[in-house]
Short mmCIF file of C-alpha atoms and ligand atoms in Angstrom, two decimals:
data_model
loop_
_atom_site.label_atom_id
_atom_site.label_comp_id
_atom_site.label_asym_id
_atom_site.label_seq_id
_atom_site.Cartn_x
_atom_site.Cartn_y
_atom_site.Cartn_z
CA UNK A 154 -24.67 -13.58 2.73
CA UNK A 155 -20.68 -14.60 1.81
CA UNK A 156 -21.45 -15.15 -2.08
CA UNK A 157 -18.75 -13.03 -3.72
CA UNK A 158 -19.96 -10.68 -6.48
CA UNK A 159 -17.08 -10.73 -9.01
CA UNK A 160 -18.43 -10.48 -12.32
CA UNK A 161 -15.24 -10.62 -14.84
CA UNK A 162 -12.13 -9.74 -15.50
CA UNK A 163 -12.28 -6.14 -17.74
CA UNK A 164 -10.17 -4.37 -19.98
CA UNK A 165 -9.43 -1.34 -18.46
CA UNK A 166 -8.57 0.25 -22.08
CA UNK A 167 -10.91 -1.35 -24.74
CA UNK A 168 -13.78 -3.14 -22.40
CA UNK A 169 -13.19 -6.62 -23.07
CA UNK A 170 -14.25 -8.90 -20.89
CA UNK A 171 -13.01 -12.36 -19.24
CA UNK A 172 -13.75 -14.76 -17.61
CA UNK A 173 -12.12 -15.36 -13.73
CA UNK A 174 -8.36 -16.96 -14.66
CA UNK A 175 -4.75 -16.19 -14.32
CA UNK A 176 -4.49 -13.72 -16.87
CA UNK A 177 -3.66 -9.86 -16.58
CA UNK A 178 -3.06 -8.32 -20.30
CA UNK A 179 -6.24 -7.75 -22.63
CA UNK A 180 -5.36 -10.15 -25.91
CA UNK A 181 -6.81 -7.40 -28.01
CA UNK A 182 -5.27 -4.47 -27.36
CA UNK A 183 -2.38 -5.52 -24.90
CA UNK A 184 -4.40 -3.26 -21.84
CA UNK A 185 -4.16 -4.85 -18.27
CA UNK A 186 -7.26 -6.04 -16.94
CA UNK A 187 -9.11 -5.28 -13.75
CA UNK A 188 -11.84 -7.74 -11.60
CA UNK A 189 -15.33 -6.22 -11.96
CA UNK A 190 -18.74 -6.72 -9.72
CA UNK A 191 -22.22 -6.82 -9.84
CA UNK A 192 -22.79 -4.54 -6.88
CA UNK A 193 -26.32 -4.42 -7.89
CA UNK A 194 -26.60 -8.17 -6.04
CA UNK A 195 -25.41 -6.64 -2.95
CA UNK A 196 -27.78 -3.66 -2.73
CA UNK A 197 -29.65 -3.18 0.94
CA UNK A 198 -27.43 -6.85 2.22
CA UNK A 199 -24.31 -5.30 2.60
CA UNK A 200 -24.63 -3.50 5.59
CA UNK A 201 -22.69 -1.50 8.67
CA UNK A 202 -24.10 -3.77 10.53
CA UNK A 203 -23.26 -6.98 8.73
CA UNK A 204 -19.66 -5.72 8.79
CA UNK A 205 -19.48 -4.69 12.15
CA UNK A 206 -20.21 -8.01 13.32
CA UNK A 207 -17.23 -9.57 11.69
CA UNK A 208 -14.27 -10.36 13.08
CA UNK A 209 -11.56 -7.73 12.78
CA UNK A 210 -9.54 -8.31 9.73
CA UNK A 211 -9.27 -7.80 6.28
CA UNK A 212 -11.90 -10.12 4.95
CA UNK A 213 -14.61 -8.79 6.80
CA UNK A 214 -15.37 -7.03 3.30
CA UNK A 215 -14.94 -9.88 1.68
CA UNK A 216 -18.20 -9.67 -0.39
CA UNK A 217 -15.99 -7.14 -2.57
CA UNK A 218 -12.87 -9.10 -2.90
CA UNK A 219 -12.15 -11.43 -5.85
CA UNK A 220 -12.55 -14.50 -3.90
CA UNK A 221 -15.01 -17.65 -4.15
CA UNK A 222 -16.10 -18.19 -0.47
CA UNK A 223 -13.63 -18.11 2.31
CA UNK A 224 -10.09 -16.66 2.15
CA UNK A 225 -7.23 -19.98 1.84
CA UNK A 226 -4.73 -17.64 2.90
CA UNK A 227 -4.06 -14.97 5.63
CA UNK A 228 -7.15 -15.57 7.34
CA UNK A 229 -6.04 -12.90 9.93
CA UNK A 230 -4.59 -10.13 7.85
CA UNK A 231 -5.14 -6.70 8.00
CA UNK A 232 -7.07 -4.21 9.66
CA UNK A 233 -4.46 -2.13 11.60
CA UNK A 234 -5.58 1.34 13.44
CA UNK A 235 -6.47 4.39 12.66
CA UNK A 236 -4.47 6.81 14.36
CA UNK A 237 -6.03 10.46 15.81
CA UNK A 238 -2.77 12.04 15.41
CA UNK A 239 -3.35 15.57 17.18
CA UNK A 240 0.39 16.06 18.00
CA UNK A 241 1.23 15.42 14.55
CA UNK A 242 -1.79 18.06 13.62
CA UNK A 243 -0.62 20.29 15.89
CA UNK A 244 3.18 20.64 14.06
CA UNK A 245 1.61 20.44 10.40
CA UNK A 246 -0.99 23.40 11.47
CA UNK A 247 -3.73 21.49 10.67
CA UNK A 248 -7.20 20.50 12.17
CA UNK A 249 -8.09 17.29 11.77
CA UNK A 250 -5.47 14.17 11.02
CA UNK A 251 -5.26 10.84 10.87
CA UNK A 252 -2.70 7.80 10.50
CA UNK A 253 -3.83 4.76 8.36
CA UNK A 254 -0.93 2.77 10.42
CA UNK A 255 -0.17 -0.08 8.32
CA UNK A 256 3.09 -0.28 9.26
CA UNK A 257 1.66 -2.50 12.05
CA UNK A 258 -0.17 -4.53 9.64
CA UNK A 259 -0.17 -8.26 10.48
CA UNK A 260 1.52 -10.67 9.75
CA UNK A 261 4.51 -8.88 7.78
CA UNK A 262 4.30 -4.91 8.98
CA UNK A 263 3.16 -3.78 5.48
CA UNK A 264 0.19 -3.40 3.68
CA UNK A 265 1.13 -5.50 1.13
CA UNK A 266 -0.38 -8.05 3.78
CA UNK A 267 -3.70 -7.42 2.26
CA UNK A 268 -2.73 -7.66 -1.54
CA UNK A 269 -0.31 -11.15 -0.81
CA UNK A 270 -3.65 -12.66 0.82
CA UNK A 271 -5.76 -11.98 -2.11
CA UNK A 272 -3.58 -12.92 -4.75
CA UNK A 273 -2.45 -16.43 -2.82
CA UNK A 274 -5.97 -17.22 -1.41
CA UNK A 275 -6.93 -16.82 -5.64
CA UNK A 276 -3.58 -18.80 -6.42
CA UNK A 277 -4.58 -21.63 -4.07
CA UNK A 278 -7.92 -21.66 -5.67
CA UNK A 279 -5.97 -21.74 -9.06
CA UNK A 280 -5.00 -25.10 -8.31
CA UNK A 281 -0.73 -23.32 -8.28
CA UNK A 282 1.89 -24.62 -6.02
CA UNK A 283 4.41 -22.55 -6.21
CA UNK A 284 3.73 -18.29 -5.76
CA UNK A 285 6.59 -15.91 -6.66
CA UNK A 286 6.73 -12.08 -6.99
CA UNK A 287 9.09 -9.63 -8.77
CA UNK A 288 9.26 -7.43 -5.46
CA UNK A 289 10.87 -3.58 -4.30
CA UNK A 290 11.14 -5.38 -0.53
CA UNK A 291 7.74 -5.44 1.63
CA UNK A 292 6.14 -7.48 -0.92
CA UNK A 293 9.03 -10.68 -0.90
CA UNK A 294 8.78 -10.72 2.41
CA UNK A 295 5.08 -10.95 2.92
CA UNK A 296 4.77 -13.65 0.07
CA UNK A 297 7.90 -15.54 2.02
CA UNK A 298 5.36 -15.44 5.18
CA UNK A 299 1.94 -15.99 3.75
CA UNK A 300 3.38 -19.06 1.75
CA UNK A 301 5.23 -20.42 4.63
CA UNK A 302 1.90 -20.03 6.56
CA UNK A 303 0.21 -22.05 3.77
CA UNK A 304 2.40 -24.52 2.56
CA UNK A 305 3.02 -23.26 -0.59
CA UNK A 306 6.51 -23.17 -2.09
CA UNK A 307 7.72 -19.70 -2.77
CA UNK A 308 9.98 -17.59 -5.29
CA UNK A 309 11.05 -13.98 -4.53
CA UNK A 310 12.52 -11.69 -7.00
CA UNK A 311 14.49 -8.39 -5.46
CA UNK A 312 17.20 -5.75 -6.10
CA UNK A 313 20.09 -7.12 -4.92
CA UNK A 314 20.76 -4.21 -3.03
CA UNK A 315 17.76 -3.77 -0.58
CA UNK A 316 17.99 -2.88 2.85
CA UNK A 317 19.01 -5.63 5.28
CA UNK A 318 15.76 -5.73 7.00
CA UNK A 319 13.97 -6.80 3.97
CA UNK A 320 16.40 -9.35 2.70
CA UNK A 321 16.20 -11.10 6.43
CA UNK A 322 12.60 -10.66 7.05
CA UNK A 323 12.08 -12.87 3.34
CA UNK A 324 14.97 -15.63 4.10
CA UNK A 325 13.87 -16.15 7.45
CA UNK A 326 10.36 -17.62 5.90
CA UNK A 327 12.46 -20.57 4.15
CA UNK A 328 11.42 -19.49 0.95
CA UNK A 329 13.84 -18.69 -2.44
CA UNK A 330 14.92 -15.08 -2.76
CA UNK A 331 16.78 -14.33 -5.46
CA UNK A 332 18.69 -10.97 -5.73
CA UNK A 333 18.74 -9.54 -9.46
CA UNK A 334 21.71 -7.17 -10.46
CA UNK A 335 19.32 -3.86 -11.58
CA UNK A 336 16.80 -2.38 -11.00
CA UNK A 337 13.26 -3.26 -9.83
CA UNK A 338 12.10 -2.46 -13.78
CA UNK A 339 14.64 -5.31 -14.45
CA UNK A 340 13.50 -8.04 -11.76
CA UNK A 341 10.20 -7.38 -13.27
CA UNK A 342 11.02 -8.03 -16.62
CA UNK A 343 12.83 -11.24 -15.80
CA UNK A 344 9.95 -12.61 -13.81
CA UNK A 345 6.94 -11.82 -17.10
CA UNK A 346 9.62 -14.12 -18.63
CA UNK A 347 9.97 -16.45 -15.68
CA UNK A 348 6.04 -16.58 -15.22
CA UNK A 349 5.42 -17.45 -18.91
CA UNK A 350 7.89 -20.32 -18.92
CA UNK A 351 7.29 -21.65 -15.19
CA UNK A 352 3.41 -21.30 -15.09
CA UNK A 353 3.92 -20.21 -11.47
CA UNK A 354 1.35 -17.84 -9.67
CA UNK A 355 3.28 -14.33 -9.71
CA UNK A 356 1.20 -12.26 -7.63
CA UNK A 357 1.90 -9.14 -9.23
CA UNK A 358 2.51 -10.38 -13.00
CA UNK A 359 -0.14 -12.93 -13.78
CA UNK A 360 -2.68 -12.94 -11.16
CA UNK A 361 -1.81 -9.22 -10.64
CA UNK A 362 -5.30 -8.23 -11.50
CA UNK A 363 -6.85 -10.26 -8.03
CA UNK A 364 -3.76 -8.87 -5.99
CA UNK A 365 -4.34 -5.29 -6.53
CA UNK A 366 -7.90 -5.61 -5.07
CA UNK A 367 -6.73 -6.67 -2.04
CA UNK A 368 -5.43 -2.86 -1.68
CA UNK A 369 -8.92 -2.11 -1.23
CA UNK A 370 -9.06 -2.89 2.19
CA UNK A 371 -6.92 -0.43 3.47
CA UNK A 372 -9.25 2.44 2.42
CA UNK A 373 -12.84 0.19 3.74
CA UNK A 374 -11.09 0.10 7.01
CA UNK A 375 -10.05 3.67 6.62
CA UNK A 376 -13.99 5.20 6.14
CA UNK A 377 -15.53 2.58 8.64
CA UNK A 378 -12.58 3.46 11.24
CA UNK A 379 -13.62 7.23 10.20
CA UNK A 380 -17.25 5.78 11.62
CA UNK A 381 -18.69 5.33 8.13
CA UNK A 382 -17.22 8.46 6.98
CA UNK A 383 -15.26 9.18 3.57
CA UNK A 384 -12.35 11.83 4.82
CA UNK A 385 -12.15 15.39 2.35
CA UNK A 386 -8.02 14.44 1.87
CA UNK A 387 -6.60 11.28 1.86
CA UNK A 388 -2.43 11.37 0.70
CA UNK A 389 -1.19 8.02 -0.66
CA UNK A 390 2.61 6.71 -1.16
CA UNK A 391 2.88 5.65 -4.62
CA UNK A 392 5.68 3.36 -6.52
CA UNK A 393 3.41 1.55 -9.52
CA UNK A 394 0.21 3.36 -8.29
CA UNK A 395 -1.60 0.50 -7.71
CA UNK A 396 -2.89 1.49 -3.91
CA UNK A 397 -3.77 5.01 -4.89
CA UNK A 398 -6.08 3.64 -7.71
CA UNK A 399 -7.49 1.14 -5.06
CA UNK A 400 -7.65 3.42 -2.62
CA UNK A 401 -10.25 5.54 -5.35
CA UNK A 402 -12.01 2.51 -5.94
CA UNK A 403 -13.21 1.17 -2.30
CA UNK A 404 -14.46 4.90 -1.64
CA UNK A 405 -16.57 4.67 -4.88
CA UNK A 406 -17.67 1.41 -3.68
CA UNK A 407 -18.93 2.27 -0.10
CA UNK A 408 -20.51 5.61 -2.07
CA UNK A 409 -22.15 2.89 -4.21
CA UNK A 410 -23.55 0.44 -1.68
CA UNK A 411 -24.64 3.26 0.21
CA UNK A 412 -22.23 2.73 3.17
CA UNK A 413 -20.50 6.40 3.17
CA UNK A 414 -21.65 9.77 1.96
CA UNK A 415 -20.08 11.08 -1.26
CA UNK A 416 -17.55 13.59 0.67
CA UNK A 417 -15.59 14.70 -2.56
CA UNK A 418 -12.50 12.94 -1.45
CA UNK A 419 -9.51 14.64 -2.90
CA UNK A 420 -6.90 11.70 -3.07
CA UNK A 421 -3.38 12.90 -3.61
CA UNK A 422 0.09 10.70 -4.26
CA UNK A 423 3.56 11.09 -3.02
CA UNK A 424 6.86 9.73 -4.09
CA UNK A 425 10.54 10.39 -3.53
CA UNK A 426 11.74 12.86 -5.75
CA UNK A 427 14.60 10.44 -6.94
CA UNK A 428 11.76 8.05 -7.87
CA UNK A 429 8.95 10.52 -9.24
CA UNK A 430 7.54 9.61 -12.49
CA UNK A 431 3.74 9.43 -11.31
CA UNK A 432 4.16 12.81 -9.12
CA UNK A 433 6.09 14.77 -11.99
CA UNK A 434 3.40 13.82 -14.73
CA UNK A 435 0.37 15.27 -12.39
CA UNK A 436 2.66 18.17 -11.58
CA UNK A 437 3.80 18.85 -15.30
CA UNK A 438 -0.40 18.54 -16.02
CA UNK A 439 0.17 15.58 -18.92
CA UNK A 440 -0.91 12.11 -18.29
CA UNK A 441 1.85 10.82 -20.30
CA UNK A 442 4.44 8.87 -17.45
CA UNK A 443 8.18 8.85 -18.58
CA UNK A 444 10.13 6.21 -17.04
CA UNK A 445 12.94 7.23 -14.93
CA UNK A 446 16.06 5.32 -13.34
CA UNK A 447 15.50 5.05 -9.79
CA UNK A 448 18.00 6.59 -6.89
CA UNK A 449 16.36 6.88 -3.80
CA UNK A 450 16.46 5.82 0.02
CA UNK A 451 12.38 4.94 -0.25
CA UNK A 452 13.72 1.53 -2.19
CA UNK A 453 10.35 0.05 -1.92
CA UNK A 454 8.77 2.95 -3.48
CA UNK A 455 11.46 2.34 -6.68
CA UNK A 456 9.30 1.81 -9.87
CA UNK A 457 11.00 3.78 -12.41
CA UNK A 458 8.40 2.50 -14.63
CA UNK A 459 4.95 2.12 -12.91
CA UNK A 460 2.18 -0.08 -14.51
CA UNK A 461 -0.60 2.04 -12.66
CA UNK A 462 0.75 5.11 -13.25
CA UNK A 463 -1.20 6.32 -15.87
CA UNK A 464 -4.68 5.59 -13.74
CA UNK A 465 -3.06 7.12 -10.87
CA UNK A 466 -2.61 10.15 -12.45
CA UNK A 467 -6.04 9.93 -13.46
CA UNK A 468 -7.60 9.34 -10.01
CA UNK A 469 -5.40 12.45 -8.60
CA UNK A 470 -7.33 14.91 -11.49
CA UNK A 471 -10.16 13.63 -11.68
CA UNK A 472 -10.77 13.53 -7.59
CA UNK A 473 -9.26 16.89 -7.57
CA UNK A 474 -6.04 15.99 -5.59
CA UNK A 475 -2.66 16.20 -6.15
CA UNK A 476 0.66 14.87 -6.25
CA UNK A 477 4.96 15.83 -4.29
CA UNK A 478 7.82 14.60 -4.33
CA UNK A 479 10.33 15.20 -1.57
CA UNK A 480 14.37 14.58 -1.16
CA UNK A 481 15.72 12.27 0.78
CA UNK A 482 17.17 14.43 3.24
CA UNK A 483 13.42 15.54 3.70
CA UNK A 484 12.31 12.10 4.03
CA UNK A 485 14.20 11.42 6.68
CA UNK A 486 12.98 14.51 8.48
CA UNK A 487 9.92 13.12 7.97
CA UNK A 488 10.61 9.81 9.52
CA UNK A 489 11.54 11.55 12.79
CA UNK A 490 8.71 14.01 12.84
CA UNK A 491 6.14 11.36 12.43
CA UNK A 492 8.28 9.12 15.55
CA UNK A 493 8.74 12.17 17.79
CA UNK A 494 5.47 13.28 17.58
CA UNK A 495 2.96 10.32 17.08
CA UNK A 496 5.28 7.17 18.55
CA UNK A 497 5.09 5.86 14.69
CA UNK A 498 8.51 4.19 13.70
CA UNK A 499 7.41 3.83 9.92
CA UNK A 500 9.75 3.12 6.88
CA UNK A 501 10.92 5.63 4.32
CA UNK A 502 8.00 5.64 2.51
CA UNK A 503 6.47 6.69 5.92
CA UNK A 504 8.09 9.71 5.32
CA UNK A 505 7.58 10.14 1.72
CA UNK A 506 3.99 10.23 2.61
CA UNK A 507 3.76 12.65 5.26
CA UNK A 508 6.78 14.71 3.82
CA UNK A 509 4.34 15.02 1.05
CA UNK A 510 1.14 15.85 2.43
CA UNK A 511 3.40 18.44 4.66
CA UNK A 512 4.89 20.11 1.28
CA UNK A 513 1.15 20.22 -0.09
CA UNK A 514 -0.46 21.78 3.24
CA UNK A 515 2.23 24.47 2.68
CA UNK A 516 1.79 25.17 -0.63
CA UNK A 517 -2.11 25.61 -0.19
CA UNK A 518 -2.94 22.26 -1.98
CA UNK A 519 -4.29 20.36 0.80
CA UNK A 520 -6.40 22.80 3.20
CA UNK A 521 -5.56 22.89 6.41
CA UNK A 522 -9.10 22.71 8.25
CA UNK A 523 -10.11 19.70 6.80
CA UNK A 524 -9.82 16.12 7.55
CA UNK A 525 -7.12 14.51 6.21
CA UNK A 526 -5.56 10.61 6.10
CA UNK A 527 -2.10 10.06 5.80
CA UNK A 528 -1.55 6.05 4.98
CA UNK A 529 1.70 4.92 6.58
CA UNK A 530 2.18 1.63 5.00
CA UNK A 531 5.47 0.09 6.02
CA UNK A 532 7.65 -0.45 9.17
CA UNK A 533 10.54 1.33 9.80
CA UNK A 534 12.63 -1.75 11.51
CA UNK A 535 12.74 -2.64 8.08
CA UNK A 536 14.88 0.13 6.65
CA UNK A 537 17.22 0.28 9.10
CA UNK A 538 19.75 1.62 7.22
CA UNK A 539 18.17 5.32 6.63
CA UNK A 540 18.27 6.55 10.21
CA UNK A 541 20.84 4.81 11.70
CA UNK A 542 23.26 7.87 11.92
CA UNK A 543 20.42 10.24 11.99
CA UNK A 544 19.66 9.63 15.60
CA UNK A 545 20.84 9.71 18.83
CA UNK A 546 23.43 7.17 20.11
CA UNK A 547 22.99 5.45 23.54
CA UNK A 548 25.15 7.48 26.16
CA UNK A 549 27.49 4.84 27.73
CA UNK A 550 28.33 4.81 31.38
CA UNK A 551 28.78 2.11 34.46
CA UNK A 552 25.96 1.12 36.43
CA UNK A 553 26.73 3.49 39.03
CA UNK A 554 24.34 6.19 40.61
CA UNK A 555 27.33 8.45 40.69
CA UNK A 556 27.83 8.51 37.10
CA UNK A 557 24.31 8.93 36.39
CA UNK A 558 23.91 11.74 38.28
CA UNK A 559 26.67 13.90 36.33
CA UNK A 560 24.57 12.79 33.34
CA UNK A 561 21.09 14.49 34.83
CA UNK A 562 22.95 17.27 35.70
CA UNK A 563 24.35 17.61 32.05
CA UNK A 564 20.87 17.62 31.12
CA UNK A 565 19.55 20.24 33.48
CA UNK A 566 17.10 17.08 35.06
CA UNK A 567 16.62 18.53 38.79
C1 PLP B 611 4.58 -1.44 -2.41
C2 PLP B 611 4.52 -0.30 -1.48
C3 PLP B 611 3.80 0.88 -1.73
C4 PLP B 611 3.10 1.24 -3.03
O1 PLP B 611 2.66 0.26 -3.82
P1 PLP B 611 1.92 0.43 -5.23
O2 PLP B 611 2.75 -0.38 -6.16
O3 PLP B 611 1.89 1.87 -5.62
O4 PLP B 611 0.58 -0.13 -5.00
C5 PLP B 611 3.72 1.83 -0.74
N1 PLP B 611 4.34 1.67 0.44
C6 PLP B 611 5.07 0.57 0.73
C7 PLP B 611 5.74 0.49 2.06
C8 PLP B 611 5.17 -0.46 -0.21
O5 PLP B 611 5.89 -1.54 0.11
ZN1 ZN B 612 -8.41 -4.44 -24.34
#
């Protein structure tokens, strides 16, 4: 059993379907298209078991992933803990919690990991050379690394202005980053323009459709980790939506194949209130997303204009979650909460995520004595920049006993 199921490429809008290519937009009605399965061929073959005797990484679901066969690229991506994060529980007054840690997630301390091996493993099949992405920061760099892995030559599109960590951890893979003067919404709308004219594999333009899948695997983990369990609340970071929608989608799968019990999981999204146009719309009650200019420390969570948002917004009704926004200042509270209490160094949209789910838990959105996942899905080595002066600085003195001891007494230490 290691036939993959992928039926088409579908409309999400009118239905249309297509056959597997480098396409994304429907040519009818302009709606962006999304990879569909026959589950029915994987009924009663699909099992715990069969999983469970995988090796541990991302393509040990690979049944339900867009690829023919066996992965080309990022063989061992993915599958990062699941964190029982009672201390954390404890200071949120809540019962049951858990960290989805990707921001150990191999090889590039994201979870775009999982979406980069996807779309190049499909890309390599594609017969392309070159891959490229229009990118907020986690996403150049693990393109940069998954090409350099594979030989392929690479293009990376960013704000000029990301964090240092992000900008280094791309250019040290060899590959081509280009910096754009605007916005993320701009770099994007260069590289539809770039992709048409170069007939390069953009990960998240042209073959965007196979990329987003590999999102999936963040939530399969997430319910087998659980031990085959769906969790009542799981609270997703969200900059074009994309991972909350696939997030949705791999817990309607495992309900489908019979791998997890329906469990009524509530999924809600979080962004930074300087970058909110997903969170707003669910909290305004309309589905209709007005773009927004971006100014916010959680750069990689900057999509003033999110493809997904619409369907995001959808998933958080229609599962009965929810959606925040938070400030800066509170992200950054949230960044030291989540380190002083769990040992979790994550990036800012770390703690857009669990400044979030904190600000629903308060408010009486999430309840408080069920179990909930927080996904943590970047590093926080990577953005540097927004706790630098926020924490302590090393106390300097000679290597000499003498000294130290006035220190320890400072400090009360007996
Ligand atoms: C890209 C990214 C997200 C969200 O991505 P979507 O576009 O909504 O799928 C979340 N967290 C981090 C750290 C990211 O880099
Ligand atoms: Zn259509």
């Amino acid at each position: 059993m290691s036939e993959s199921i992928v039926r088409a490429l579908k409309c999400r809008e009118c239905g249309h379907e297509y056959k597997i290519e480098p396409t994304h937009v429907c040519e009818f009605c302009f709606g962006p298209l999304e990879v569909v399965y026959d589950y029915d061929k994987l009924q009663g073959k699909f099992t715990r078991e069969l999983i469970e005797s995988r090796p541990q990484n991302m393509w040990r679901y690979k049944e339900l992933l867009p690829i023919d066969g066996e992965p080309k690229v990022g063989a061992n991506n993915g599958y990062t803990p699941l964190v029982k994060a009672d201390r954390l529980a404890k200071a949120l007054g809540v019962k049951e919690l858990y960290i989805k840690n990707d921001s150990v997630c191999y090889p590039t301390l994201s979870f775009k990991d999982r979406v980069v091996s996807v779309a190049l493993s499909k890309a390599v099949e594609f017969g392309f050379k070159t891959v490229a992405c229009a990118s907020t920061g986690n996403l150049a760099g693990s393109v940069a690394a998954n090409a350099a892995a594979a030989g392929l030559e690479s293009y990376v599109f960013i704000p000029e202005d990301l964090e240092q960590g992000k900008v280094l951890g791309a250019a040290i893979f060899g590959t081509n980053v280009i910096g754009i003067r605007g916005q993320y919404d701009d770099v994007n709308r260069l590289c539809s323009e770039v992709a048409g004219k170069y007939g390069w594999a953009f990960v998240n333009v042209n073959v965007r459709p196979f990329y987003a899948e590999g999102s999936k695997t963040l939530g399969y983990e997430m319910m087998e980790q659980l031990g085959w369990k769906a969790p009542k609340h799981v609270v997703v970071p969200m900059a074009s939506g994309s991972l909350c929608t696939k997030v949705d989608k791999s817990i309607k799968e495992f309900i489908k194949l019979g791998l997890v019990e329906d469990n009524q999981t509530a999924v809600y999204g979080a962004q930074a209130t300087g970058c909110s146009p997903i969170s707003k719309s669910v909290k305004d009650g309309t589905d209709m997303i007005h773009p927004v200019k971006a100014n916010t420390i959680a750069k990689s969570l900057a999509i003033g204009n999110p493809a997904d948002g619409y369907y995001a917004n959808q998933v958080m009704k229609e599962s009965g979650g929810y959606a925040e926004d938070i400030s800066d200042e509170e992200i950054i509270t949230a960044m030291k909460l989540l380190a002083e209490t769990e040992g979790i160094f994550a990036e800012t949209a770390g703690g857009v995520t669990l400044g979030c789910a904190q600000k629903m838990i308060e408010s009486g959105r999430i309840p408080r004595d069920e179990s909930i996942v927080l996904c943590i899905t970047g590093n926080g080595l990577k953005t540097q920049e927004a706790v630098l002066n926020e924490v302590n600085k090393p106390r300097i003195i000679n290597a000499s006993l003498k000294e130290f001891d006035v220190l320890a007494e400072a400090d009360g230490v007996q």
